[in-house]
PDB file of C-alpha atoms and ligand atoms in Angstrom:
ATOM      1  CA  UNK K  14      16.948   9.361   4.819  1.00 65.00           C
ATOM      2  CA  UNK K  15      18.115  10.196   0.999  1.00 80.00           C
ATOM      3  CA  UNK K  16      16.957  12.284  -1.659  1.00 91.00           C
ATOM      4  CA  UNK K  17      14.590  10.130  -3.939  1.00 96.00           C
ATOM      5  CA  UNK K  18      14.194  10.916  -8.255  1.00 98.00           C
ATOM      6  CA  UNK K  19      10.861  11.371  -9.774  1.00 98.00           C
ATOM      7  CA  UNK K  20      10.447  11.307 -13.650  1.00 98.00           C
ATOM      8  CA  UNK K  21       7.429  13.799 -14.695  1.00 98.00           C
ATOM      9  CA  UNK K  22       6.558  12.607 -18.074  1.00 97.00           C
ATOM     10  CA  UNK K  23       4.859  15.887 -19.847  1.00 96.00           C
ATOM     11  CA  UNK K  24       6.315  18.243 -16.840  1.00 97.00           C
ATOM     12  CA  UNK K  25       6.732  21.886 -19.593  1.00 96.00           C
ATOM     13  CA  UNK K  26       2.889  21.102 -18.730  1.00 94.00           C
ATOM     14  CA  UNK K  27      -0.035  21.990 -16.723  1.00 96.00           C
ATOM     15  CA  UNK K  28      -0.898  19.419 -14.711  1.00 98.00           C
ATOM     16  CA  UNK K  29       2.824  17.594 -14.753  1.00 98.00           C
ATOM     17  CA  UNK K  30       4.303  21.482 -14.522  1.00 98.00           C
ATOM     18  CA  UNK K  31       2.085  21.533 -10.906  1.00 98.00           C
ATOM     19  CA  UNK K  32       3.801  18.162 -10.654  1.00 98.00           C
ATOM     20  CA  UNK K  33       6.989  18.547 -11.091  1.00 98.00           C
ATOM     21  CA  UNK K  34       6.630  21.562  -9.204  1.00 98.00           C
ATOM     22  CA  UNK K  35       5.487  20.743  -6.283  1.00 98.00           C
ATOM     23  CA  UNK K  36       7.890  17.610  -6.506  1.00 98.00           C
ATOM     24  CA  UNK K  37      10.672  20.089  -5.920  1.00 98.00           C
ATOM     25  CA  UNK K  38       9.401  21.632  -3.092  1.00 97.00           C
ATOM     26  CA  UNK K  39       9.238  17.879  -1.317  1.00 96.00           C
ATOM     27  CA  UNK K  40      13.019  18.424  -1.968  1.00 96.00           C
ATOM     28  CA  UNK K  41      12.659  15.055  -4.751  1.00 97.00           C
ATOM     29  CA  UNK K  42      15.745  15.488  -7.679  1.00 97.00           C
ATOM     30  CA  UNK K  43      13.079  16.115 -10.405  1.00 98.00           C
ATOM     31  CA  UNK K  44      13.496  14.751 -14.204  1.00 98.00           C
ATOM     32  CA  UNK K  45      11.535  16.093 -16.683  1.00 98.00           C
ATOM     33  CA  UNK K  46      10.163  15.495 -20.079  1.00 98.00           C
ATOM     34  CA  UNK K  47       8.620  16.708 -23.385  1.00 97.00           C
ATOM     35  CA  UNK K  48       8.985  16.121 -26.819  1.00 96.00           C
ATOM     36  CA  UNK K  49      10.747  18.166 -27.963  1.00 97.00           C
ATOM     37  CA  UNK K  50      14.036  20.328 -26.063  1.00 97.00           C
ATOM     38  CA  UNK K  51      10.421  23.115 -25.198  1.00 96.00           C
ATOM     39  CA  UNK K  52      10.877  26.527 -24.237  1.00 97.00           C
ATOM     40  CA  UNK K  53       8.872  25.625 -21.076  1.00 97.00           C
ATOM     41  CA  UNK K  54      10.916  22.940 -20.889  1.00 98.00           C
ATOM     42  CA  UNK K  55      13.711  24.677 -21.009  1.00 98.00           C
ATOM     43  CA  UNK K  56      12.534  26.677 -17.522  1.00 98.00           C
ATOM     44  CA  UNK K  57      11.259  24.649 -15.768  1.00 98.00           C
ATOM     45  CA  UNK K  58      14.437  22.902 -15.659  1.00 98.00           C
ATOM     46  CA  UNK K  59      16.500  26.410 -14.911  1.00 98.00           C
ATOM     47  CA  UNK K  60      13.779  27.245 -12.025  1.00 97.00           C
ATOM     48  CA  UNK K  61      14.087  24.009 -10.323  1.00 97.00           C
ATOM     49  CA  UNK K  62      17.377  23.422  -9.264  1.00 95.00           C
ATOM     50  CA  UNK K  63      19.212  20.610  -9.013  1.00 94.00           C
ATOM     51  CA  UNK K  64      16.605  19.146 -11.752  1.00 97.00           C
ATOM     52  CA  UNK K  65      17.675  16.712 -14.485  1.00 98.00           C
ATOM     53  CA  UNK K  66      16.282  17.307 -18.228  1.00 98.00           C
ATOM     54  CA  UNK K  67      14.669  14.198 -20.150  1.00 98.00           C
ATOM     55  CA  UNK K  68      13.300  15.416 -24.066  1.00 97.00           C
ATOM     56  CA  UNK K  69      12.022  12.332 -26.497  1.00 95.00           C
ATOM     57  CA  UNK K  70       8.558  11.151 -27.800  1.00 92.00           C
ATOM     58  CA  UNK K  71       7.387   8.519 -25.010  1.00 90.00           C
ATOM     59  CA  UNK K  72       4.997   7.306 -28.427  1.00 86.00           C
ATOM     60  CA  UNK K  73       8.526   5.473 -29.508  1.00 91.00           C
ATOM     61  CA  UNK K  74       9.236   2.030 -27.468  1.00 94.00           C
ATOM     62  CA  UNK K  75      12.929   2.080 -28.415  1.00 96.00           C
ATOM     63  CA  UNK K  76      13.537   5.676 -27.975  1.00 96.00           C
ATOM     64  CA  UNK K  77      12.163   5.593 -24.623  1.00 96.00           C
ATOM     65  CA  UNK K  78      13.688   2.581 -23.748  1.00 97.00           C
ATOM     66  CA  UNK K  79      17.246   4.224 -24.778  1.00 97.00           C
ATOM     67  CA  UNK K  80      16.726   7.591 -23.158  1.00 97.00           C
ATOM     68  CA  UNK K  81      15.765   5.333 -19.281  1.00 98.00           C
ATOM     69  CA  UNK K  82      17.791   3.426 -18.779  1.00 97.00           C
ATOM     70  CA  UNK K  83      20.838   5.932 -20.165  1.00 98.00           C
ATOM     71  CA  UNK K  84      19.631   8.035 -17.064  1.00 98.00           C
ATOM     72  CA  UNK K  85      19.386   4.970 -14.462  1.00 97.00           C
ATOM     73  CA  UNK K  86      22.724   3.907 -15.993  1.00 97.00           C
ATOM     74  CA  UNK K  87      25.056   7.827 -15.712  1.00 97.00           C
ATOM     75  CA  UNK K  88      22.477   8.974 -12.157  1.00 96.00           C
ATOM     76  CA  UNK K  89      21.114   5.571 -10.972  1.00 93.00           C
ATOM     77  CA  UNK K  90      17.697   4.291 -10.196  1.00 93.00           C
ATOM     78  CA  UNK K  91      14.254   6.499 -10.741  1.00 97.00           C
ATOM     79  CA  UNK K  92      11.988   5.913  -7.383  1.00 97.00           C
ATOM     80  CA  UNK K  93       8.847   6.997  -8.566  1.00 98.00           C
ATOM     81  CA  UNK K  94       7.662   7.338 -12.137  1.00 98.00           C
ATOM     82  CA  UNK K  95       4.658   9.665 -12.650  1.00 98.00           C
ATOM     83  CA  UNK K  96       3.314   9.078 -15.362  1.00 97.00           C
ATOM     84  CA  UNK K  97       1.689  12.336 -16.343  1.00 97.00           C
ATOM     85  CA  UNK K  98       2.056  12.926 -20.724  1.00 95.00           C
ATOM     86  CA  UNK K  99      -1.106  12.365 -22.593  1.00 94.00           C
ATOM     87  CA  UNK K 100      -3.404  13.309 -24.842  1.00 92.00           C
ATOM     88  CA  UNK K 101      -6.975  13.580 -25.802  1.00 91.00           C
ATOM     89  CA  UNK K 102      -7.184  14.613 -29.848  1.00 91.00           C
ATOM     90  CA  UNK K 103     -10.244  12.572 -30.985  1.00 91.00           C
ATOM     91  CA  UNK K 104     -13.024  15.054 -29.805  1.00 89.00           C
ATOM     92  CA  UNK K 105     -15.890  14.075 -32.103  1.00 92.00           C
ATOM     93  CA  UNK K 106     -19.981  15.298 -32.460  1.00 91.00           C
ATOM     94  CA  UNK K 107     -22.047  12.012 -34.185  1.00 95.00           C
ATOM     95  CA  UNK K 108     -20.234   8.386 -34.973  1.00 96.00           C
ATOM     96  CA  UNK K 109     -19.922   9.510 -38.917  1.00 97.00           C
ATOM     97  CA  UNK K 110     -17.259  11.966 -37.910  1.00 96.00           C
ATOM     98  CA  UNK K 111     -14.920   8.965 -36.654  1.00 95.00           C
ATOM     99  CA  UNK K 112     -11.361   8.154 -38.196  1.00 95.00           C
ATOM    100  CA  UNK K 113      -9.956   5.476 -36.455  1.00 94.00           C
ATOM    101  CA  UNK K 114      -6.206   6.245 -37.364  1.00 94.00           C
ATOM    102  CA  UNK K 115      -6.869   9.527 -35.841  1.00 93.00           C
ATOM    103  CA  UNK K 116      -8.287   6.625 -32.514  1.00 92.00           C
ATOM    104  CA  UNK K 117      -5.377   4.682 -32.740  1.00 91.00           C
ATOM    105  CA  UNK K 118      -2.810   7.989 -32.536  1.00 89.00           C
ATOM    106  CA  UNK K 119      -4.942   8.813 -29.195  1.00 90.00           C
ATOM    107  CA  UNK K 120      -4.607   5.537 -27.867  1.00 88.00           C
ATOM    108  CA  UNK K 121      -1.030   5.371 -28.554  1.00 86.00           C
ATOM    109  CA  UNK K 122       0.257   8.251 -26.415  1.00 84.00           C
ATOM    110  CA  UNK K 123      -2.458   7.909 -23.740  1.00 90.00           C
ATOM    111  CA  UNK K 124      -2.161   4.422 -22.808  1.00 89.00           C
ATOM    112  CA  UNK K 125       0.971   2.862 -24.428  1.00 90.00           C
ATOM    113  CA  UNK K 126       3.210   5.752 -23.014  1.00 86.00           C
ATOM    114  CA  UNK K 127       2.387   4.380 -19.544  1.00 92.00           C
ATOM    115  CA  UNK K 128       3.286   0.955 -20.421  1.00 95.00           C
ATOM    116  CA  UNK K 129       6.863   1.503 -22.378  1.00 96.00           C
ATOM    117  CA  UNK K 130       7.711   3.767 -19.219  1.00 97.00           C
ATOM    118  CA  UNK K 131       6.500   0.923 -17.203  1.00 97.00           C
ATOM    119  CA  UNK K 132       8.665  -1.069 -18.892  1.00 97.00           C
ATOM    120  CA  UNK K 133      12.042   1.125 -18.419  1.00 97.00           C
ATOM    121  CA  UNK K 134      11.643   2.063 -14.729  1.00 98.00           C
ATOM    122  CA  UNK K 135      10.801  -1.522 -13.562  1.00 98.00           C
ATOM    123  CA  UNK K 136      13.543  -4.024 -14.324  1.00 97.00           C
ATOM    124  CA  UNK K 137      15.660  -0.774 -11.612  1.00 97.00           C
ATOM    125  CA  UNK K 138      13.506  -0.385  -8.844  1.00 97.00           C
ATOM    126  CA  UNK K 139      13.159  -4.707  -8.842  1.00 97.00           C
ATOM    127  CA  UNK K 140      17.316  -4.664  -8.236  1.00 95.00           C
ATOM    128  CA  UNK K 141      16.522  -1.610  -5.305  1.00 93.00           C
ATOM    129  CA  UNK K 142      13.707  -3.126  -4.192  1.00 93.00           C
ATOM    130  CA  UNK K 143      11.230  -0.944  -4.119  1.00 92.00           C
ATOM    131  CA  UNK K 144       9.003   2.360  -4.831  1.00 95.00           C
ATOM    132  CA  UNK K 145       6.314   4.125  -7.249  1.00 98.00           C
ATOM    133  CA  UNK K 146       4.782   4.753 -10.184  1.00 98.00           C
ATOM    134  CA  UNK K 147       1.322   6.988 -10.842  1.00 98.00           C
ATOM    135  CA  UNK K 148      -0.353   7.064 -13.977  1.00 98.00           C
ATOM    136  CA  UNK K 149      -2.622  10.048 -14.503  1.00 97.00           C
ATOM    137  CA  UNK K 150      -6.274   8.878 -16.531  1.00 97.00           C
ATOM    138  CA  UNK K 151      -9.111  10.365 -16.070  1.00 96.00           C
ATOM    139  CA  UNK K 152     -12.887  10.325 -15.007  1.00 94.00           C
ATOM    140  CA  UNK K 153     -14.323   9.725 -18.151  1.00 93.00           C
ATOM    141  CA  UNK K 154     -13.979   6.115 -18.037  1.00 92.00           C
ATOM    142  CA  UNK K 155     -17.515   6.215 -15.242  1.00 92.00           C
ATOM    143  CA  UNK K 156     -19.791   4.408 -17.409  1.00 88.00           C
ATOM    144  CA  UNK K 157     -22.833   7.082 -16.695  1.00 86.00           C
ATOM    145  CA  UNK K 158     -19.871  10.190 -18.016  1.00 87.00           C
ATOM    146  CA  UNK K 159     -20.046   8.613 -20.701  1.00 86.00           C
ATOM    147  CA  UNK K 160     -19.785  10.745 -24.101  1.00 88.00           C
ATOM    148  CA  UNK K 161     -19.260  10.504 -27.198  1.00 92.00           C
ATOM    149  CA  UNK K 162     -17.078  13.118 -27.623  1.00 89.00           C
ATOM    150  CA  UNK K 163     -14.629  10.701 -25.044  1.00 90.00           C
ATOM    151  CA  UNK K 164     -15.305   7.487 -27.387  1.00 91.00           C
ATOM    152  CA  UNK K 165     -11.746   6.756 -27.431  1.00 92.00           C
ATOM    153  CA  UNK K 166     -10.227   8.596 -24.701  1.00 94.00           C
ATOM    154  CA  UNK K 167     -12.744   7.275 -21.754  1.00 95.00           C
ATOM    155  CA  UNK K 168     -11.034   3.376 -23.824  1.00 93.00           C
ATOM    156  CA  UNK K 169      -8.312   4.512 -22.938  1.00 94.00           C
ATOM    157  CA  UNK K 170      -7.797   5.708 -19.975  1.00 95.00           C
ATOM    158  CA  UNK K 171     -10.003   2.522 -18.982  1.00 96.00           C
ATOM    159  CA  UNK K 172      -7.150   0.971 -19.898  1.00 95.00           C
ATOM    160  CA  UNK K 173      -4.824   2.464 -18.424  1.00 96.00           C
ATOM    161  CA  UNK K 174      -7.101   2.217 -15.283  1.00 97.00           C
ATOM    162  CA  UNK K 175      -6.684  -1.985 -16.296  1.00 97.00           C
ATOM    163  CA  UNK K 176      -2.519  -1.622 -16.133  1.00 97.00           C
ATOM    164  CA  UNK K 177      -2.104  -0.090 -13.226  1.00 98.00           C
ATOM    165  CA  UNK K 178      -3.951  -2.846 -11.519  1.00 98.00           C
ATOM    166  CA  UNK K 179      -2.193  -5.224 -13.515  1.00 98.00           C
ATOM    167  CA  UNK K 180       1.161  -3.996 -12.295  1.00 98.00           C
ATOM    168  CA  UNK K 181       0.386  -3.441  -8.793  1.00 98.00           C
ATOM    169  CA  UNK K 182      -0.150  -7.295  -8.818  1.00 98.00           C
ATOM    170  CA  UNK K 183       2.869  -8.026 -10.636  1.00 98.00           C
ATOM    171  CA  UNK K 184       5.534  -6.116  -8.814  1.00 98.00           C
ATOM    172  CA  UNK K 185       3.745  -6.175  -5.604  1.00 98.00           C
ATOM    173  CA  UNK K 186       6.236  -8.102  -3.968  1.00 97.00           C
ATOM    174  CA  UNK K 187       9.309  -7.039  -5.436  1.00 98.00           C
ATOM    175  CA  UNK K 188       8.153  -3.418  -3.633  1.00 98.00           C
ATOM    176  CA  UNK K 189       6.554  -1.354  -6.137  1.00 98.00           C
ATOM    177  CA  UNK K 190       3.378  -0.147  -5.638  1.00 98.00           C
ATOM    178  CA  UNK K 191       1.032   1.321  -9.256  1.00 98.00           C
ATOM    179  CA  UNK K 192      -1.634   3.658  -8.464  1.00 98.00           C
ATOM    180  CA  UNK K 193      -3.720   5.615 -10.236  1.00 98.00           C
ATOM    181  CA  UNK K 194      -5.933   9.547 -10.033  1.00 98.00           C
ATOM    182  CA  UNK K 195      -8.867  10.076 -12.179  1.00 98.00           C
ATOM    183  CA  UNK K 196      -8.915  14.115 -12.667  1.00 96.00           C
ATOM    184  CA  UNK K 197     -11.786  15.760 -13.252  1.00 93.00           C
ATOM    185  CA  UNK K 198     -12.565  18.549 -15.592  1.00 91.00           C
ATOM    186  CA  UNK K 199      -9.162  20.726 -14.804  1.00 93.00           C
ATOM    187  CA  UNK K 200      -8.413  23.823 -15.779  1.00 91.00           C
ATOM    188  CA  UNK K 201      -5.970  24.017 -18.858  1.00 92.00           C
ATOM    189  CA  UNK K 202      -4.577  24.797 -21.845  1.00 89.00           C
ATOM    190  CA  UNK K 203      -7.107  22.081 -23.003  1.00 83.00           C
ATOM    191  CA  UNK K 204     -10.152  23.979 -21.447  1.00 83.00           C
ATOM    192  CA  UNK K 205      -9.118  26.685 -23.704  1.00 81.00           C
ATOM    193  CA  UNK K 206     -11.045  24.223 -26.453  1.00 80.00           C
ATOM    194  CA  UNK K 207     -13.863  22.761 -24.775  1.00 81.00           C
ATOM    195  CA  UNK K 208     -17.078  23.637 -26.914  1.00 79.00           C
ATOM    196  CA  UNK K 209     -20.706  25.077 -25.427  1.00 81.00           C
ATOM    197  CA  UNK K 210     -22.116  21.736 -24.326  1.00 78.00           C
ATOM    198  CA  UNK K 211     -19.666  20.925 -22.542  1.00 78.00           C
ATOM    199  CA  UNK K 212     -19.002  23.573 -19.896  1.00 79.00           C
ATOM    200  CA  UNK K 213     -22.695  23.685 -19.177  1.00 79.00           C
ATOM    201  CA  UNK K 214     -21.982  19.980 -19.074  1.00 76.00           C
ATOM    202  CA  UNK K 215     -19.186  21.104 -16.475  1.00 80.00           C
ATOM    203  CA  UNK K 216     -21.931  24.255 -15.311  1.00 77.00           C
ATOM    204  CA  UNK K 217     -24.161  22.068 -14.083  1.00 74.00           C
ATOM    205  CA  UNK K 218     -22.371  18.421 -12.442  1.00 75.00           C
ATOM    206  CA  UNK K 219     -19.544  19.990 -10.171  1.00 75.00           C
ATOM    207  CA  UNK K 220     -20.638  20.153  -6.906  1.00 76.00           C
ATOM    208  CA  UNK K 221     -18.271  23.159  -5.853  1.00 74.00           C
ATOM    209  CA  UNK K 222     -19.175  25.462  -9.069  1.00 73.00           C
ATOM    210  CA  UNK K 223     -15.932  25.364  -9.818  1.00 81.00           C
ATOM    211  CA  UNK K 224     -13.162  23.984 -11.853  1.00 86.00           C
ATOM    212  CA  UNK K 225     -10.522  22.527 -10.984  1.00 91.00           C
ATOM    213  CA  UNK K 226      -6.848  23.295 -11.595  1.00 94.00           C
ATOM    214  CA  UNK K 227      -3.570  21.204 -11.473  1.00 97.00           C
ATOM    215  CA  UNK K 228      -2.356  22.077  -7.448  1.00 97.00           C
ATOM    216  CA  UNK K 229      -5.874  19.716  -6.542  1.00 97.00           C
ATOM    217  CA  UNK K 230      -4.068  17.051  -8.857  1.00 98.00           C
ATOM    218  CA  UNK K 231      -0.484  17.443  -7.582  1.00 98.00           C
ATOM    219  CA  UNK K 232      -0.185  16.485  -4.210  1.00 98.00           C
ATOM    220  CA  UNK K 233      -2.317  14.022  -4.764  1.00 98.00           C
ATOM    221  CA  UNK K 234      -0.414  12.382  -6.801  1.00 98.00           C
ATOM    222  CA  UNK K 235       3.150  13.523  -4.638  1.00 98.00           C
ATOM    223  CA  UNK K 236       1.068  11.812  -1.912  1.00 98.00           C
ATOM    224  CA  UNK K 237       0.412   7.828  -4.232  1.00 98.00           C
ATOM    225  CA  UNK K 238       4.549   8.649  -4.993  1.00 98.00           C
ATOM    226  CA  UNK K 239       5.539   9.489  -1.344  1.00 96.00           C
ATOM    227  CA  UNK K 240       5.566   6.741   1.593  1.00 93.00           C
ATOM    228  CA  UNK K 241       2.433   7.345   2.788  1.00 94.00           C
ATOM    229  CA  UNK K 242       0.553   6.051   0.929  1.00 97.00           C
ATOM    230  CA  UNK K 243       3.086   2.681   1.321  1.00 96.00           C
ATOM    231  CA  UNK K 244       0.368   0.388   2.269  1.00 97.00           C
ATOM    232  CA  UNK K 245      -1.882   1.645  -1.326  1.00 98.00           C
ATOM    233  CA  UNK K 246      -1.374  -0.309  -4.355  1.00 98.00           C
ATOM    234  CA  UNK K 247      -3.675  -0.367  -7.252  1.00 98.00           C
ATOM    235  CA  UNK K 248      -6.069   1.694  -6.375  1.00 98.00           C
ATOM    236  CA  UNK K 249      -6.955   5.031  -8.114  1.00 98.00           C
ATOM    237  CA  UNK K 250      -8.154   8.415  -6.673  1.00 98.00           C
ATOM    238  CA  UNK K 251     -10.802  10.257  -8.159  1.00 96.00           C
ATOM    239  CA  UNK K 252     -10.255  13.469  -7.814  1.00 96.00           C
ATOM    240  CA  UNK K 253     -13.314  15.905  -9.288  1.00 91.00           C
ATOM    241  CA  UNK K 254     -15.218  17.618  -6.493  1.00 87.00           C
ATOM    242  CA  UNK K 255     -17.941  15.290  -7.147  1.00 85.00           C
ATOM    243  CA  UNK K 256     -18.428  15.440 -10.518  1.00 85.00           C
ATOM    244  CA  UNK K 257     -18.691  12.066 -10.555  1.00 83.00           C
ATOM    245  CA  UNK K 258     -21.892  12.034  -7.737  1.00 83.00           C
ATOM    246  CA  UNK K 259     -23.728  14.602  -9.946  1.00 75.00           C
ATOM    247  CA  UNK K 260     -22.813  14.760 -12.976  1.00 61.00           C
ATOM    248  CA  UNK K 261     -23.991  13.582 -16.468  1.00 60.00           C
TER     249      UNK K 261
HETATM  250  N1  LIG A 307      -6.784  19.159 -18.317  1.00 68.74           N
HETATM  251  C1  LIG A 307      -7.857  18.280 -17.600  1.00 68.74           C
HETATM  252  O1  LIG A 307      -8.979  18.453 -17.907  1.00 68.74           O
HETATM  253  C2  LIG A 307      -7.570  16.930 -17.791  1.00 68.74           C
HETATM  254  C3  LIG A 307      -8.596  15.496 -17.192  1.00 68.74           C
HETATM  255  C4  LIG A 307      -8.146  14.683 -17.242  1.00 68.74           C
HETATM  256  C5  LIG A 307      -6.792  13.998 -16.755  1.00 68.74           C
HETATM  257  N2  LIG A 307      -6.053  15.122 -17.308  1.00 68.74           N
HETATM  258  C6  LIG A 307      -5.473  14.363 -18.070  1.00 68.74           C
HETATM  259  O2  LIG A 307      -3.989  14.881 -17.304  1.00 68.74           O
HETATM  260  C7  LIG A 307      -2.785  14.094 -18.155  1.00 68.74           C
HETATM  261  C8  LIG A 307      -1.729  16.055 -17.941  1.00 68.74           C
HETATM  262  O3  LIG A 307      -3.147  17.218 -18.797  1.00 68.74           O
HETATM  263  P1  LIG A 307      -2.974  18.594 -19.051  1.00 68.74           P
HETATM  264  O4  LIG A 307      -4.351  19.059 -18.963  1.00 68.74           O
HETATM  265  O5  LIG A 307      -1.696  19.043 -18.141  1.00 68.74           O
HETATM  266  O6  LIG A 307      -2.076  18.147 -21.161  1.00 68.74           O
HETATM  267  P2  LIG A 307      -0.658  19.397 -21.524  1.00 68.74           P
HETATM  268  O7  LIG A 307      -1.238  20.836 -21.484  1.00 68.74           O
HETATM  269  O8  LIG A 307      -2.066  19.146 -23.160  1.00 68.74           O
HETATM  270  O9  LIG A 307       0.171  18.420 -21.178  1.00 68.74           O
HETATM  271  C9  LIG A 307       0.818  17.622 -21.805  1.00 68.74           C
HETATM  272  C10 LIG A 307       1.639  17.078 -22.022  1.00 68.74           C
HETATM  273  O10 LIG A 307       1.872  15.847 -22.468  1.00 68.74           O
HETATM  274  C11 LIG A 307       3.909  16.246 -23.450  1.00 68.74           C
HETATM  275  N3  LIG A 307       3.017  14.496 -24.447  1.00 68.74           N
HETATM  276  C12 LIG A 307       2.017  14.710 -25.049  1.00 68.74           C
HETATM  277  N4  LIG A 307       2.037  13.886 -26.765  1.00 68.74           N
HETATM  278  C13 LIG A 307       3.620  13.375 -26.220  1.00 68.74           C
HETATM  279  C14 LIG A 307       4.369  12.617 -27.007  1.00 68.74           C
HETATM  280  N5  LIG A 307       4.185  11.562 -27.704  1.00 68.74           N
HETATM  281  N6  LIG A 307       4.870  12.376 -26.143  1.00 68.74           N
HETATM  282  C15 LIG A 307       6.465  12.772 -25.121  1.00 68.74           C
HETATM  283  N7  LIG A 307       5.214  14.068 -24.569  1.00 68.74           N
HETATM  284  C16 LIG A 307       4.081  14.410 -24.567  1.00 68.74           C
HETATM  285  C17 LIG A 307       2.927  17.882 -23.740  1.00 68.74           C
HETATM  286  O11 LIG A 307       4.817  18.223 -24.310  1.00 68.74           O
HETATM  287  P3  LIG A 307       4.565  18.660 -25.463  1.00 68.74           P
HETATM  288  O12 LIG A 307       4.459  19.958 -25.044  1.00 68.74           O
HETATM  289  O13 LIG A 307       5.769  18.471 -26.238  1.00 68.74           O
HETATM  290  O14 LIG A 307       4.132  18.222 -26.935  1.00 68.74           O
HETATM  291  C18 LIG A 307       2.613  17.447 -22.433  1.00 68.74           C
HETATM  292  O15 LIG A 307       3.499  17.673 -22.008  1.00 68.74           O
HETATM  293  C19 LIG A 307      -2.797  13.681 -19.471  1.00 68.74           C
HETATM  294  O16 LIG A 307      -2.547  12.615 -18.902  1.00 68.74           O
HETATM  295  C20 LIG A 307      -4.137  14.056 -19.426  1.00 68.74           C
HETATM  296  O17 LIG A 307      -5.503  12.949 -20.485  1.00 68.74           O
HETATM  297  C21 LIG A 307      -6.745  16.310 -17.619  1.00 68.74           C
END
């Protein structure tokens, strides 16, 4: 089978970087991406032989279309899109702290980015009859895990799951699969900012008493991306080491 091309958004950092590295090991042609041309992006591009590099702000619809279409025009179809880039910027302790503007900005990146990227790759996938999209959500959409600190992040990630199903349903006839992953608490740059309350909740809730790591997520993303999962679409895989069973 010929080499397939995979675009991993936000691949200069933690989970996205692991997905890009593992994809490279598994013989994908990787397109690494970040908002700007960071040193981390330059390094990963250099490390991953035969990779390509794109940098653009995914919260801008026209920029996303332009960059992705230009890439497809010059290099051919993107076979797989991993919508990994995301932010959690709203972190409140009581409703008085709620700030609509901040919340909308968070939602824009987490929800609209995935739609902009999908909108840009799907027409070429349709022409080529197929391949796959994986959206990185979060376990925070699960009702019993609701917290005030994730009041808008959880809703944004629930929306990502809804979008995943809509795309799977609409484009299944074109042999395009669309799935999601909901990671639990993963050790990344974000975990350094967790409050004591969050840390306590994690200690109590994770059955294995260890945080997840980006290498717990990357193989699941690539399983869903690849042909091994060719009969799976519209699905969401929770990767949380049982947190949902016990967590609060
Ligand atoms: N860490 C966790 O515990 C956890 C749990 C559940 C789900 N997740 C989800 O997993 C994904 C990756 O998480 P992570 O912890 O690895 O995050 P991270 O280290 O903060 O990485 C986020 C990536 O998204 C990119 N990004 C953010 N805003 C962007 C924008 N407007 N345009 C383009 N790129 C943008 C960042 O690029 P720059 O560096 O250039 O800003 C960065 O590469 C996210 O979707 C997150 O919500 C994480």
